[in-house]
Short mmCIF file of C-alpha atoms in Angstrom, two decimals:
data_model
loop_
_atom_site.label_atom_id
_atom_site.label_comp_id
_atom_site.label_asym_id
_atom_site.label_seq_id
_atom_site.Cartn_x
_atom_site.Cartn_y
_atom_site.Cartn_z
CA MET V 1 -15.43 -8.67 -18.53
CA ALA V 2 -14.83 -6.33 -15.62
CA GLY V 3 -11.25 -5.58 -14.75
CA THR V 4 -11.60 -7.22 -11.37
CA ASP V 5 -12.53 -10.51 -13.07
CA LEU V 6 -8.95 -10.83 -14.26
CA ILE V 7 -7.95 -11.51 -10.67
CA PRO V 8 -10.20 -14.32 -9.44
CA ASP V 9 -11.58 -14.35 -5.92
CA SER V 10 -8.84 -15.35 -3.56
CA GLU V 11 -9.23 -18.43 -1.44
CA GLY V 12 -6.35 -17.41 0.80
CA ALA V 13 -5.51 -14.42 2.95
CA GLY V 14 -7.67 -12.03 0.93
CA ARG V 15 -10.85 -13.72 2.05
CA PHE V 16 -10.26 -12.64 5.65
CA LEU V 17 -9.34 -9.04 4.85
CA PRO V 18 -12.90 -7.67 5.17
CA TRP V 19 -13.18 -9.17 8.65
CA VAL V 20 -9.83 -7.78 9.74
CA VAL V 21 -10.84 -4.36 8.39
CA ALA V 22 -14.19 -4.68 10.19
CA VAL V 23 -12.40 -5.22 13.52
CA MET V 24 -10.03 -2.34 12.83
CA VAL V 25 -12.88 -0.01 11.88
CA PHE V 26 -14.74 -1.05 15.03
CA PHE V 27 -11.79 -0.10 17.22
CA ALA V 28 -11.12 3.03 15.21
CA ALA V 29 -14.76 4.07 15.47
CA LEU V 30 -14.77 3.52 19.23
CA ALA V 31 -11.57 5.52 19.66
CA SER V 32 -12.88 8.26 17.38
CA ALA V 33 -16.24 8.37 19.16
CA ALA V 34 -14.52 8.62 22.55
CA GLY V 35 -12.17 11.32 21.29
CA LEU V 36 -14.94 13.31 19.64
CA ALA V 37 -17.23 12.99 22.68
CA LEU V 38 -14.45 14.12 24.99
CA ASN V 39 -13.69 17.04 22.74
CA GLN V 40 -17.34 18.03 22.72
CA ALA V 41 -17.60 17.59 26.50
CA THR V 42 -14.44 19.61 27.12
CA GLY V 43 -15.84 22.48 25.13
CA THR V 44 -19.10 22.32 27.05
CA TRP V 45 -17.35 22.13 30.43
CA ARG V 46 -15.16 25.05 29.51
CA SER V 47 -18.05 27.26 28.38
CA ASP V 48 -20.34 26.21 31.25
CA LEU V 49 -17.87 26.46 34.09
CA ALA V 50 -15.87 29.39 32.82
CA SER V 51 -19.04 31.50 32.72
CA THR V 52 -20.07 30.71 36.29
CA ILE V 53 -18.63 31.22 39.74
CA THR V 54 -19.86 30.13 43.12
CA VAL V 55 -19.73 32.35 46.19
CA GLU V 56 -19.62 30.50 49.49
CA ILE V 57 -20.68 32.18 52.74
CA PRO V 58 -19.75 30.09 55.79
CA PRO V 59 -22.48 29.67 58.41
CA GLN V 60 -22.41 32.32 61.14
CA GLU V 61 -24.91 34.00 63.39
CA ASN V 62 -25.56 36.86 61.00
CA ALA V 63 -25.48 34.63 57.93
CA GLN V 64 -28.74 35.96 56.46
CA ALA V 65 -27.56 39.56 56.66
CA ARG V 66 -24.27 38.63 55.05
CA LEU V 67 -26.13 36.77 52.32
CA THR V 68 -28.23 39.86 51.58
CA ALA V 69 -25.15 42.11 51.52
CA VAL V 70 -23.17 39.78 49.28
CA THR V 71 -26.12 39.30 46.92
CA LYS V 72 -26.52 43.08 46.64
CA ALA V 73 -22.79 43.58 46.07
CA LEU V 74 -22.80 40.93 43.34
CA ARG V 75 -25.85 42.41 41.59
CA ASP V 76 -24.20 45.85 41.63
CA THR V 77 -21.02 44.51 40.03
CA PRO V 78 -20.77 45.19 36.28
CA GLY V 79 -20.38 42.04 34.15
CA ILE V 80 -22.50 39.81 36.33
CA ALA V 81 -25.58 38.61 34.44
CA ARG V 82 -27.43 36.65 37.09
CA VAL V 83 -27.17 36.06 40.84
CA ARG V 84 -29.11 33.21 42.42
CA PRO V 85 -28.71 32.18 46.06
CA LEU V 86 -29.26 28.44 46.38
CA GLN V 87 -32.10 27.31 48.58
CA VAL V 88 -31.30 25.13 51.61
CA ALA V 89 -33.05 22.21 49.93
CA GLU V 90 -30.79 22.56 46.89
CA ILE V 91 -27.66 22.61 49.06
CA ALA V 92 -28.94 19.59 50.97
CA LYS V 93 -29.46 17.77 47.70
CA LEU V 94 -25.87 18.51 46.66
CA LEU V 95 -24.63 17.03 49.96
CA GLN V 96 -27.00 14.08 49.86
CA PRO V 97 -24.53 11.67 48.18
CA TRP V 98 -22.11 12.14 51.09
CA LEU V 99 -24.37 12.77 54.09
CA GLY V 100 -27.53 10.91 53.14
CA GLY V 101 -31.07 12.23 53.09
CA GLY V 102 -31.94 11.93 56.73
CA ALA V 103 -32.36 14.46 59.51
CA LEU V 104 -28.60 14.86 59.87
CA ILE V 105 -28.47 17.55 57.19
CA ASP V 106 -31.15 19.58 58.96
CA ASP V 107 -29.04 19.63 62.10
CA LEU V 108 -25.84 20.70 60.38
CA PRO V 109 -24.88 24.33 59.90
CA LEU V 110 -24.85 24.66 56.12
CA PRO V 111 -23.06 27.44 54.23
CA HIS V 112 -24.93 29.72 51.87
CA LEU V 113 -24.05 29.22 48.24
CA ILE V 114 -24.68 31.78 45.52
CA ASP V 115 -24.67 30.71 41.90
CA VAL V 116 -23.32 33.61 39.83
CA HIS V 117 -23.49 33.72 36.01
CA LEU V 118 -21.04 36.04 34.31
CA SER V 119 -21.97 38.07 31.30
CA PRO V 120 -20.15 36.93 28.15
CA GLU V 121 -19.96 40.52 26.87
CA GLN V 122 -18.15 42.03 29.85
CA SER V 123 -15.36 40.58 31.95
CA VAL V 124 -15.40 40.75 35.75
CA ASP V 125 -12.36 41.61 37.85
CA LEU V 126 -12.58 38.65 40.21
CA VAL V 127 -9.70 39.90 42.38
CA ALA V 128 -11.47 43.21 43.01
CA LEU V 129 -14.72 41.37 43.64
CA ALA V 130 -13.02 39.07 46.16
CA ARG V 131 -11.63 42.11 47.95
CA GLN V 132 -15.06 43.73 48.02
CA LEU V 133 -16.65 40.56 49.44
CA ALA V 134 -13.87 40.25 52.03
CA ASP V 135 -14.97 43.65 53.35
CA ILE V 136 -18.36 42.05 54.10
CA GLY V 137 -16.78 38.96 55.62
CA PRO V 138 -13.15 37.82 55.37
CA ASP V 139 -14.19 34.17 55.27
CA ILE V 140 -16.43 34.64 52.21
CA ARG V 141 -14.86 32.70 49.33
CA ILE V 142 -15.17 32.81 45.54
CA ASP V 143 -14.81 29.51 43.72
CA ASP V 144 -14.21 30.14 40.00
CA HIS V 145 -13.71 26.40 39.20
CA GLN V 146 -10.52 27.17 37.21
CA ILE V 147 -8.20 24.77 39.04
CA TRP V 148 -10.64 21.89 38.88
CA LEU V 149 -11.61 22.73 35.32
CA GLY V 150 -7.94 22.93 34.30
CA LYS V 151 -7.23 19.45 35.68
CA LEU V 152 -10.31 18.04 34.02
CA ILE V 153 -9.42 19.55 30.66
CA ARG V 154 -5.81 18.33 30.93
CA LEU V 155 -7.10 14.82 31.61
CA SER V 156 -9.51 15.10 28.73
CA ARG V 157 -6.81 16.34 26.35
CA SER V 158 -4.49 13.50 27.42
CA LEU V 159 -7.22 10.99 26.71
CA GLN V 160 -7.82 12.55 23.31
CA TRP V 161 -4.12 12.25 22.43
CA MET V 162 -4.26 8.62 23.50
CA MET V 163 -7.23 8.11 21.20
CA LEU V 164 -5.29 9.67 18.34
CA ALA V 165 -2.34 7.38 19.11
CA CYS V 166 -4.74 4.42 19.07
CA LEU V 167 -6.09 5.54 15.70
CA ALA V 168 -2.56 5.83 14.32
CA MET V 169 -1.72 2.32 15.57
CA ILE V 170 -4.96 0.95 14.09
CA CYS V 171 -4.09 2.55 10.74
CA PHE V 172 -0.58 1.10 10.95
CA ALA V 173 -1.88 -2.37 11.80
CA THR V 174 -4.47 -2.17 9.00
CA CYS V 175 -1.77 -1.19 6.51
CA ALA V 176 0.42 -4.09 7.67
CA VAL V 177 -2.44 -6.58 7.27
CA VAL V 178 -3.30 -5.19 3.82
CA ILE V 179 0.36 -5.37 2.74
CA PHE V 180 0.63 -9.03 3.78
CA GLY V 181 -2.76 -9.85 2.26
CA THR V 182 -1.93 -8.10 -1.00
CA ARG V 183 1.46 -9.80 -1.23
CA ALA V 184 -0.24 -13.15 -0.67
CA ALA V 185 -2.81 -12.36 -3.36
CA PHE V 186 -0.07 -11.14 -5.69
CA THR V 187 1.88 -14.37 -5.23
CA ALA V 188 -1.27 -16.48 -5.63
CA HIS V 189 -2.04 -14.75 -8.92
CA LEU V 190 1.51 -14.41 -10.15
CA GLU V 191 0.67 -16.42 -13.27
CA VAL V 192 -2.03 -13.93 -14.26
CA VAL V 193 0.18 -10.98 -13.38
CA SER V 194 3.11 -12.36 -15.41
CA LEU V 195 0.86 -12.99 -18.39
CA LEU V 196 -0.59 -9.47 -18.27
CA HIS V 197 2.93 -8.10 -17.89
CA VAL V 198 4.16 -9.99 -20.97
CA MET V 199 1.11 -8.87 -22.95
CA GLY V 200 2.01 -5.26 -22.33
CA ALA V 201 -0.14 -4.24 -19.39
CA GLN V 202 1.12 -1.11 -17.66
CA ASP V 203 2.08 -1.53 -14.00
CA SER V 204 -0.70 0.87 -13.09
CA TYR V 205 -3.24 -1.32 -14.91
CA ILE V 206 -2.22 -4.39 -12.92
CA ALA V 207 -2.06 -2.41 -9.68
CA LYS V 208 -5.59 -1.11 -10.31
CA LEU V 209 -6.89 -4.68 -10.44
CA PHE V 210 -5.62 -5.25 -6.90
CA LEU V 211 -6.64 -1.75 -5.82
CA ARG V 212 -10.27 -2.37 -6.83
CA ARG V 213 -10.36 -5.67 -4.99
CA ALA V 214 -8.80 -4.17 -1.87
CA MET V 215 -11.14 -1.18 -2.00
CA LEU V 216 -14.22 -3.39 -2.23
CA MET V 217 -13.01 -5.58 0.63
CA GLY V 218 -12.09 -2.49 2.70
CA LEU V 219 -15.51 -0.96 2.12
CA LYS V 220 -17.27 -4.21 2.96
CA GLY V 221 -15.23 -4.61 6.14
CA GLY V 222 -15.70 -0.95 7.01
CA LEU V 223 -19.47 -1.16 6.75
CA ILE V 224 -19.54 -4.28 8.92
CA GLY V 225 -17.31 -2.57 11.48
CA LEU V 226 -19.47 0.57 11.45
CA ALA V 227 -22.64 -1.45 11.95
CA VAL V 228 -21.15 -3.19 15.00
CA THR V 229 -19.89 0.16 16.31
CA ALA V 230 -23.34 1.72 15.92
CA ALA V 231 -24.83 -1.08 18.01
CA ALA V 232 -22.09 -0.74 20.65
CA LEU V 233 -22.43 3.05 20.86
CA TYR V 234 -26.20 2.76 21.19
CA ALA V 235 -25.78 0.33 24.08
CA LEU V 236 -23.19 2.61 25.71
CA SER V 237 -25.43 5.66 25.31
CA ARG V 238 -28.26 3.77 27.07
CA LEU V 239 -25.93 2.90 29.93
CA ALA V 240 -24.59 6.46 30.13
CA ALA V 241 -28.14 7.82 30.21
CA ASP V 242 -28.67 5.94 33.48
CA LEU V 243 -25.79 7.87 35.06
CA GLU V 244 -27.38 11.14 36.15
CA GLY V 245 -24.26 13.24 36.33
CA PRO V 246 -23.23 16.52 34.82
CA LEU V 247 -20.06 14.99 33.36
CA PHE V 248 -21.55 12.01 31.54
CA GLY V 249 -24.45 14.07 30.31
CA ASN V 250 -22.00 16.00 28.16
CA LEU V 251 -20.56 12.89 26.50
CA THR V 252 -22.53 13.16 23.29
CA LEU V 253 -21.62 13.30 19.60
CA THR V 254 -22.42 16.26 17.40
CA PRO V 255 -23.87 15.68 13.91
CA LEU V 256 -20.40 16.44 12.53
CA GLY V 257 -18.94 13.78 14.83
CA LEU V 258 -21.54 11.24 13.69
CA LEU V 259 -20.74 12.14 10.07
CA SER V 260 -17.04 11.56 10.79
CA LEU V 261 -17.82 8.09 12.12
CA ALA V 262 -20.01 7.36 9.10
CA ALA V 263 -17.06 8.27 6.86
CA LEU V 264 -14.82 5.65 8.47
CA PRO V 265 -15.75 2.83 6.02
CA LEU V 266 -14.84 5.12 3.14
CA LEU V 267 -11.55 5.99 4.81
CA ALA V 268 -10.89 2.30 5.45
CA ALA V 269 -11.60 1.53 1.77
CA LEU V 270 -9.29 4.35 0.73
CA LEU V 271 -6.53 3.20 3.07
CA THR V 272 -6.72 -0.44 1.96
CA ALA V 273 -6.89 0.59 -1.71
CA MET V 274 -3.88 2.90 -1.54
CA THR V 275 -1.87 0.40 0.50
CA ALA V 276 -2.66 -2.37 -2.00
CA TRP V 277 -1.70 -0.05 -4.86
CA ARG V 278 1.67 0.79 -3.35
CA THR V 279 2.34 -2.85 -2.46
CA VAL V 280 1.58 -4.10 -5.97
CA MET V 281 3.58 -1.30 -7.61
CA ARG V 282 6.52 -2.22 -5.41
CA GLU V 283 6.20 -5.92 -6.27
CA LEU V 284 5.90 -5.10 -9.98
CA SER V 285 9.02 -2.95 -9.86
CA ARG V 286 10.96 -6.17 -9.20
CA MET V 287 9.76 -7.57 -12.52
CA PRO V 288 11.64 -6.57 -15.70
CA MET B 1 1.21 -6.21 -47.73
CA ARG B 2 2.79 -9.19 -49.31
CA GLY B 3 1.18 -12.42 -50.38
CA ALA B 4 -1.53 -11.64 -52.86
CA LYS B 5 -1.89 -15.29 -53.76
CA SER B 6 -4.73 -17.17 -52.12
CA THR B 7 -3.03 -19.95 -50.26
CA VAL B 8 -5.25 -22.47 -48.50
CA ILE B 9 -3.84 -24.38 -45.56
CA PRO B 10 -5.72 -27.04 -43.64
CA VAL B 11 -6.76 -26.20 -40.12
CA LEU B 12 -4.96 -27.94 -37.25
CA ASP B 13 -7.82 -30.24 -36.45
CA PRO B 14 -8.91 -32.60 -39.16
CA GLY B 15 -12.12 -31.20 -40.57
CA PRO B 16 -13.63 -29.06 -43.22
CA ARG B 17 -12.27 -25.71 -42.01
CA THR B 18 -9.45 -23.99 -43.85
CA TRP B 19 -7.03 -21.13 -43.15
CA HIS B 20 -7.58 -18.56 -45.83
CA LEU B 21 -4.87 -16.03 -46.52
CA ALA B 22 -7.61 -13.48 -47.16
CA THR B 23 -8.70 -13.90 -43.54
CA VAL B 24 -5.11 -13.71 -42.34
CA SER B 25 -4.59 -10.51 -44.27
CA ARG B 26 -7.78 -8.97 -42.94
CA VAL B 27 -7.16 -9.88 -39.32
CA PHE B 28 -3.39 -9.29 -39.27
CA GLY B 29 -3.13 -6.62 -41.91
CA ILE B 30 -0.06 -4.80 -40.66
CA GLY B 31 3.60 -5.35 -41.31
CA LEU B 32 6.89 -3.88 -40.27
CA GLN B 33 7.55 -2.69 -43.78
CA GLN B 34 4.78 -0.17 -43.35
CA GLU B 35 6.50 1.15 -40.23
CA GLY B 36 9.90 1.56 -41.84
CA ILE B 37 11.69 -0.69 -39.34
CA ASP B 38 14.30 -2.94 -40.93
CA ARG B 39 15.71 -4.65 -37.86
CA VAL B 40 13.27 -6.14 -35.42
CA ILE B 41 15.80 -7.48 -32.94
CA ARG B 42 19.44 -6.64 -32.47
CA PHE B 43 21.58 -8.28 -29.78
CA GLU B 44 25.27 -7.48 -29.43
CA ASN B 45 27.35 -9.61 -27.06
CA VAL B 46 24.38 -10.20 -24.81
CA GLY B 47 24.92 -12.28 -21.72
CA VAL B 48 22.36 -13.48 -19.18
CA ARG B 49 22.89 -14.88 -15.74
CA TYR B 50 20.38 -15.52 -12.96
CA GLY B 51 21.61 -14.10 -9.69
CA ILE B 52 25.21 -15.00 -9.09
CA GLY B 53 25.03 -18.23 -11.10
CA PRO B 54 26.90 -18.92 -14.33
CA GLU B 55 25.83 -17.29 -17.58
CA VAL B 56 22.99 -19.18 -19.21
CA LEU B 57 23.45 -17.16 -22.38
CA ARG B 58 26.88 -15.98 -23.46
CA ASP B 59 27.98 -13.48 -26.11
CA ILE B 60 24.76 -13.62 -28.08
CA SER B 61 24.95 -11.46 -31.18
CA LEU B 62 21.86 -11.64 -33.29
CA HIS B 63 20.14 -9.53 -35.93
CA ILE B 64 16.58 -10.41 -36.85
CA GLU B 65 15.44 -8.52 -39.91
CA GLN B 66 11.87 -7.93 -40.98
CA ASP B 67 10.22 -10.66 -43.05
CA SER B 68 12.20 -13.26 -41.08
CA PHE B 69 11.10 -16.70 -40.06
CA TYR B 70 13.50 -18.57 -37.80
CA PHE B 71 13.57 -21.83 -35.97
CA LEU B 72 15.40 -21.76 -32.66
CA THR B 73 16.74 -25.14 -31.67
CA GLY B 74 18.95 -26.54 -28.96
CA ALA B 75 18.99 -29.22 -26.34
CA SER B 76 16.87 -28.91 -23.22
CA GLY B 77 18.49 -26.38 -20.90
CA ALA B 78 20.45 -24.77 -23.72
CA GLY B 79 18.76 -21.45 -23.00
CA LYS B 80 16.02 -21.33 -25.65
CA SER B 81 13.42 -20.10 -23.19
CA SER B 82 15.82 -17.52 -21.76
CA LEU B 83 16.56 -16.21 -25.24
CA LEU B 84 12.85 -15.99 -26.01
CA LYS B 85 12.27 -14.24 -22.68
CA LEU B 86 14.85 -11.67 -23.70
CA MET B 87 13.00 -11.18 -26.95
CA TYR B 88 9.62 -10.74 -25.37
CA LEU B 89 11.13 -8.41 -22.76
CA SER B 90 10.41 -10.59 -19.77
CA LEU B 91 14.12 -10.75 -19.00
CA PHE B 92 16.86 -8.17 -19.31
CA PRO B 93 20.45 -9.01 -20.21
CA SER B 94 23.17 -8.97 -17.59
CA ARG B 95 25.47 -7.46 -20.16
CA GLY B 96 25.61 -6.47 -23.80
CA TYR B 97 23.45 -4.32 -26.05
CA MET B 98 19.84 -5.12 -26.87
CA GLN B 99 17.54 -3.40 -29.30
CA VAL B 100 13.93 -4.34 -30.05
CA PHE B 101 11.91 -2.56 -32.75
CA GLY B 102 14.71 -0.04 -33.01
CA GLU B 103 14.51 0.84 -29.29
CA ASP B 104 17.58 0.55 -27.07
CA ILE B 105 16.07 -1.46 -24.22
CA ALA B 106 18.56 -0.19 -21.64
CA ARG B 107 17.45 3.36 -22.38
CA THR B 108 13.73 2.65 -22.70
CA SER B 109 11.71 3.80 -19.72
CA ARG B 110 9.61 1.30 -17.78
CA ARG B 111 6.52 3.23 -18.87
CA ASP B 112 7.35 2.70 -22.57
CA LEU B 113 8.17 -1.02 -22.37
CA PRO B 114 4.50 -2.18 -22.39
CA GLN B 115 4.03 -0.49 -25.78
CA LEU B 116 6.86 -2.64 -27.15
CA ARG B 117 5.51 -5.77 -25.48
CA ARG B 118 2.12 -5.24 -27.12
CA ARG B 119 3.78 -5.64 -30.49
CA ILE B 120 5.01 -9.10 -29.55
CA GLY B 121 2.81 -12.16 -29.55
CA VAL B 122 3.92 -15.12 -27.47
CA VAL B 123 2.71 -18.72 -27.67
CA PHE B 124 3.78 -20.46 -24.49
CA GLN B 125 4.56 -24.13 -24.31
CA ASP B 126 2.07 -24.55 -21.47
CA PHE B 127 -0.42 -22.19 -23.20
CA ARG B 128 -0.96 -20.13 -20.03
CA LEU B 129 -4.69 -19.75 -20.62
CA LEU B 130 -6.59 -18.22 -17.73
CA SER B 131 -9.02 -20.87 -16.62
CA HIS B 132 -11.28 -18.43 -14.77
CA LEU B 133 -11.96 -16.57 -18.02
CA SER B 134 -13.92 -17.80 -21.03
CA ILE B 135 -12.16 -18.69 -24.25
CA PHE B 136 -13.47 -15.43 -25.72
CA ASP B 137 -12.11 -13.35 -22.83
CA ASN B 138 -8.73 -15.09 -23.03
CA VAL B 139 -8.35 -14.18 -26.68
CA ALA B 140 -9.74 -10.67 -26.18
CA LEU B 141 -7.27 -9.92 -23.39
CA PRO B 142 -4.49 -8.32 -25.50
CA LEU B 143 -7.00 -6.06 -27.26
CA ARG B 144 -8.58 -4.98 -24.02
CA LEU B 145 -5.17 -4.27 -22.52
CA ALA B 146 -4.47 -2.07 -25.50
CA GLY B 147 -7.77 -0.26 -24.87
CA ASP B 148 -9.36 -1.25 -28.18
CA ASP B 149 -12.99 -0.53 -28.90
CA GLU B 150 -15.13 -3.27 -27.33
CA LYS B 151 -17.39 -3.72 -30.37
CA ARG B 152 -14.41 -4.15 -32.67
CA THR B 153 -12.82 -6.48 -30.13
CA ARG B 154 -15.96 -8.65 -30.13
CA ASN B 155 -16.00 -8.83 -33.90
CA ASN B 156 -12.28 -9.59 -34.27
CA VAL B 157 -12.21 -12.21 -31.52
CA SER B 158 -15.33 -13.95 -32.80
CA GLU B 159 -13.94 -13.97 -36.33
CA LEU B 160 -10.57 -15.30 -35.22
CA LEU B 161 -12.10 -18.02 -33.04
CA ASP B 162 -14.31 -19.00 -35.96
CA TRP B 163 -11.17 -19.13 -38.02
CA VAL B 164 -9.45 -21.54 -35.65
CA GLY B 165 -12.57 -23.66 -35.47
CA LEU B 166 -13.69 -22.68 -31.98
CA GLY B 167 -16.44 -20.25 -32.85
CA ALA B 168 -19.00 -22.42 -31.10
CA ARG B 169 -17.01 -22.56 -27.87
CA LEU B 170 -16.70 -18.80 -27.19
CA HIS B 171 -18.09 -18.88 -23.68
CA ASP B 172 -16.61 -22.18 -22.56
CA SER B 173 -13.80 -22.44 -20.10
CA PRO B 174 -10.37 -23.33 -21.53
CA ASP B 175 -10.34 -26.25 -19.10
CA THR B 176 -13.06 -27.94 -21.16
CA LEU B 177 -10.89 -27.97 -24.29
CA SER B 178 -8.52 -30.65 -25.53
CA GLY B 179 -4.77 -29.93 -25.64
CA GLY B 180 -4.90 -29.14 -29.36
CA GLU B 181 -7.86 -26.82 -28.91
CA GLN B 182 -6.15 -25.05 -26.04
CA GLN B 183 -3.15 -24.57 -28.27
CA ARG B 184 -5.31 -22.95 -30.94
CA VAL B 185 -6.76 -20.58 -28.34
CA ALA B 186 -3.23 -19.73 -27.22
CA ILE B 187 -2.21 -19.01 -30.80
CA ALA B 188 -5.34 -16.93 -31.38
CA ARG B 189 -4.52 -14.91 -28.26
CA ALA B 190 -0.95 -14.41 -29.43
CA VAL B 191 -1.94 -13.11 -32.85
CA ILE B 192 -5.20 -11.23 -32.15
CA SER B 193 -3.37 -7.94 -31.61
CA LYS B 194 -1.61 -8.23 -34.96
CA PRO B 195 1.88 -8.54 -33.51
CA SER B 196 4.93 -7.51 -35.47
CA LEU B 197 6.87 -10.33 -33.85
CA LEU B 198 5.49 -13.76 -32.95
CA LEU B 199 7.49 -15.97 -30.61
CA ALA B 200 6.48 -19.56 -30.04
CA ASP B 201 8.11 -21.54 -27.26
CA GLU B 202 7.99 -25.26 -28.05
CA PRO B 203 4.53 -25.04 -29.63
CA THR B 204 4.94 -28.51 -31.09
CA GLY B 205 6.02 -30.09 -27.84
CA ASN B 206 2.67 -31.67 -27.03
CA VAL B 207 1.33 -32.58 -30.47
CA ASP B 208 2.00 -35.33 -32.97
CA ASP B 209 4.08 -34.75 -36.11
CA ARG B 210 1.08 -34.16 -38.34
CA ILE B 211 -0.37 -31.43 -36.14
CA ALA B 212 3.13 -29.99 -35.59
CA TYR B 213 3.61 -29.68 -39.33
CA ARG B 214 0.24 -27.96 -39.75
CA LEU B 215 1.08 -25.64 -36.87
CA VAL B 216 4.28 -24.47 -38.54
CA ARG B 217 2.35 -23.99 -41.79
CA LEU B 218 -0.01 -21.75 -39.85
CA PHE B 219 2.93 -19.74 -38.54
CA GLU B 220 4.18 -19.48 -42.12
CA GLU B 221 0.81 -18.09 -43.11
CA LEU B 222 1.05 -15.49 -40.39
CA HIS B 223 4.58 -14.75 -41.53
CA ARG B 224 3.35 -14.13 -45.04
CA SER B 225 1.03 -11.46 -43.67
CA GLY B 226 4.08 -9.53 -42.40
CA THR B 227 4.75 -10.96 -38.96
CA VAL B 228 8.29 -11.93 -38.00
CA VAL B 229 8.13 -15.45 -36.54
CA ILE B 230 10.58 -17.30 -34.31
CA VAL B 231 9.67 -20.85 -33.31
CA ALA B 232 11.66 -22.54 -30.57
CA THR B 233 11.61 -26.30 -30.87
CA HIS B 234 13.76 -29.32 -30.21
CA ASN B 235 11.96 -31.29 -32.93
CA ASP B 236 14.81 -31.52 -35.46
CA ALA B 237 12.76 -33.66 -37.83
CA LEU B 238 10.15 -30.94 -38.06
CA VAL B 239 12.76 -28.24 -38.62
CA ARG B 240 14.25 -30.24 -41.50
CA ARG B 241 10.89 -30.20 -43.31
CA PHE B 242 11.07 -26.44 -43.80
CA SER B 243 13.60 -24.18 -45.42
CA HIS B 244 13.71 -21.47 -42.78
CA PRO B 245 17.03 -20.54 -41.17
CA VAL B 246 17.83 -22.15 -37.86
CA LEU B 247 19.30 -20.49 -34.78
CA VAL B 248 21.13 -23.12 -32.77
CA LEU B 249 21.81 -22.67 -29.07
CA ALA B 250 24.53 -24.89 -27.65
CA ASP B 251 26.64 -24.46 -24.53
CA SER B 252 24.91 -21.13 -23.85
CA GLU B 253 26.12 -19.73 -27.15
CA LEU B 254 24.21 -18.97 -30.32
CA HIS B 255 25.51 -20.39 -33.56
CA VAL B 256 25.36 -18.45 -36.79
CA PRO B 257 22.10 -19.07 -38.63
CA ALA B 258 22.30 -20.74 -41.98
CA VAL B 259 19.69 -20.83 -44.70
CA LYS B 260 19.17 -24.39 -45.73
CA ALA B 261 17.39 -26.18 -48.45
CA LYS B 262 13.89 -27.47 -47.82
CA ASP B 263 13.90 -31.13 -46.94
CA GLY B 264 10.40 -31.66 -48.19
CA ALA B 265 6.99 -30.80 -46.83
#
């Protein structure tokens, strides 16, 4: 006779616990996936954008000469790994979403853009570089992406905190459901509990009976929730793949992130088990 | 161990089976004398009330020595069940001093109480058999709670159920048994762990006089093997057939027990 057999399968609230846990794990997995993906993306944005700057040379009559001078000045600057002036076609492609692909772009005076990659080993004094480029042309501008990147990262961090708050609320709600479910099961099986109590069962022995049941139900619900989450994330990843943008391309999960999601059913089982344990121990403490 | 004589008592159900003292001694071979405890229960001015209601038990002073066999009588609502609950530690007194197996209950930690409870066998009036378990598992429950070896548990339970004439029904549900059979399972469960104290709450309430008499003879047999027995009953006619002292509960108070002459068995 297994210990769990002492508490027969509940026909009441306990029967729905796996499904409630499944829903909770689904939401928790979505929130975790979003948080982890944002965290990964933020890191990528930071490393990508912090290591590059863009130099913009406004269109003028001697634009080509200025481009040559600026390119030379950049290549002579210590700490710059790579300098690549963008071709007109590339600039036109960047403007295409706003101006369309017609002949209009060809007629417009386009600035020259230089994509500059900074060396990770050596820092560049951007203020001195800006001064040096201003000697070539006072309207030449360096865009180091920091303001835009800062806003993006702040937004990302805020979203991650919101995800954490969601996770905390999901945990709280799960605990509340488990407490009510365990109390209902405890009341439904009060006759068995009282008998075990009179026969000399330790409180921990009785609590373990409920803990095992709750853990099994939590694990079952967790696995169901994870399976639904996996399907939902797969569908989302297919949709995101259709969006050809630099931002959405970074919204991926690392193997560690995927492992964290896979651990959610275990965490759900642990949470339900420990909550059931504490609930039963508290109920038993009211008995002599 | 007392009782070297080989008494034979008929089994509860009419039939060829018999209760052999040799079996009783083998299965329940432990007594309080071996443990050096003289007083099994000691109550001093114990009072019990539920919530803010009136006292259901008042000024109970009681000493139960080893080798005792008592009847506990009283009208319905006199507090027999409450007194038994106190004894099997399912209820604590609102006031007074209470000692069980030499342990001051007020000073005993919650962790140590189960050890005391395991030394008490209880036969409930409504049997309280778990219908989702087999007869075997019901009887084995106290041994499993105590963490006994499973092989020994199987042997002891099978032997005891054979002894009460239910050896062929080991794996049946208690729901399939008659009232008398359920009662035997309840008794088997109460005594399987060789309790030092056996409490029976109205065990004769649902049986005819003949079976009730045989039931008390069974308890006497268990008593002879060293178990202190207290039987709560309101069957005065039955009580008069035995010579054991009677505890009388009336108006929430316990009257002094008196040893009386046997009325005839």
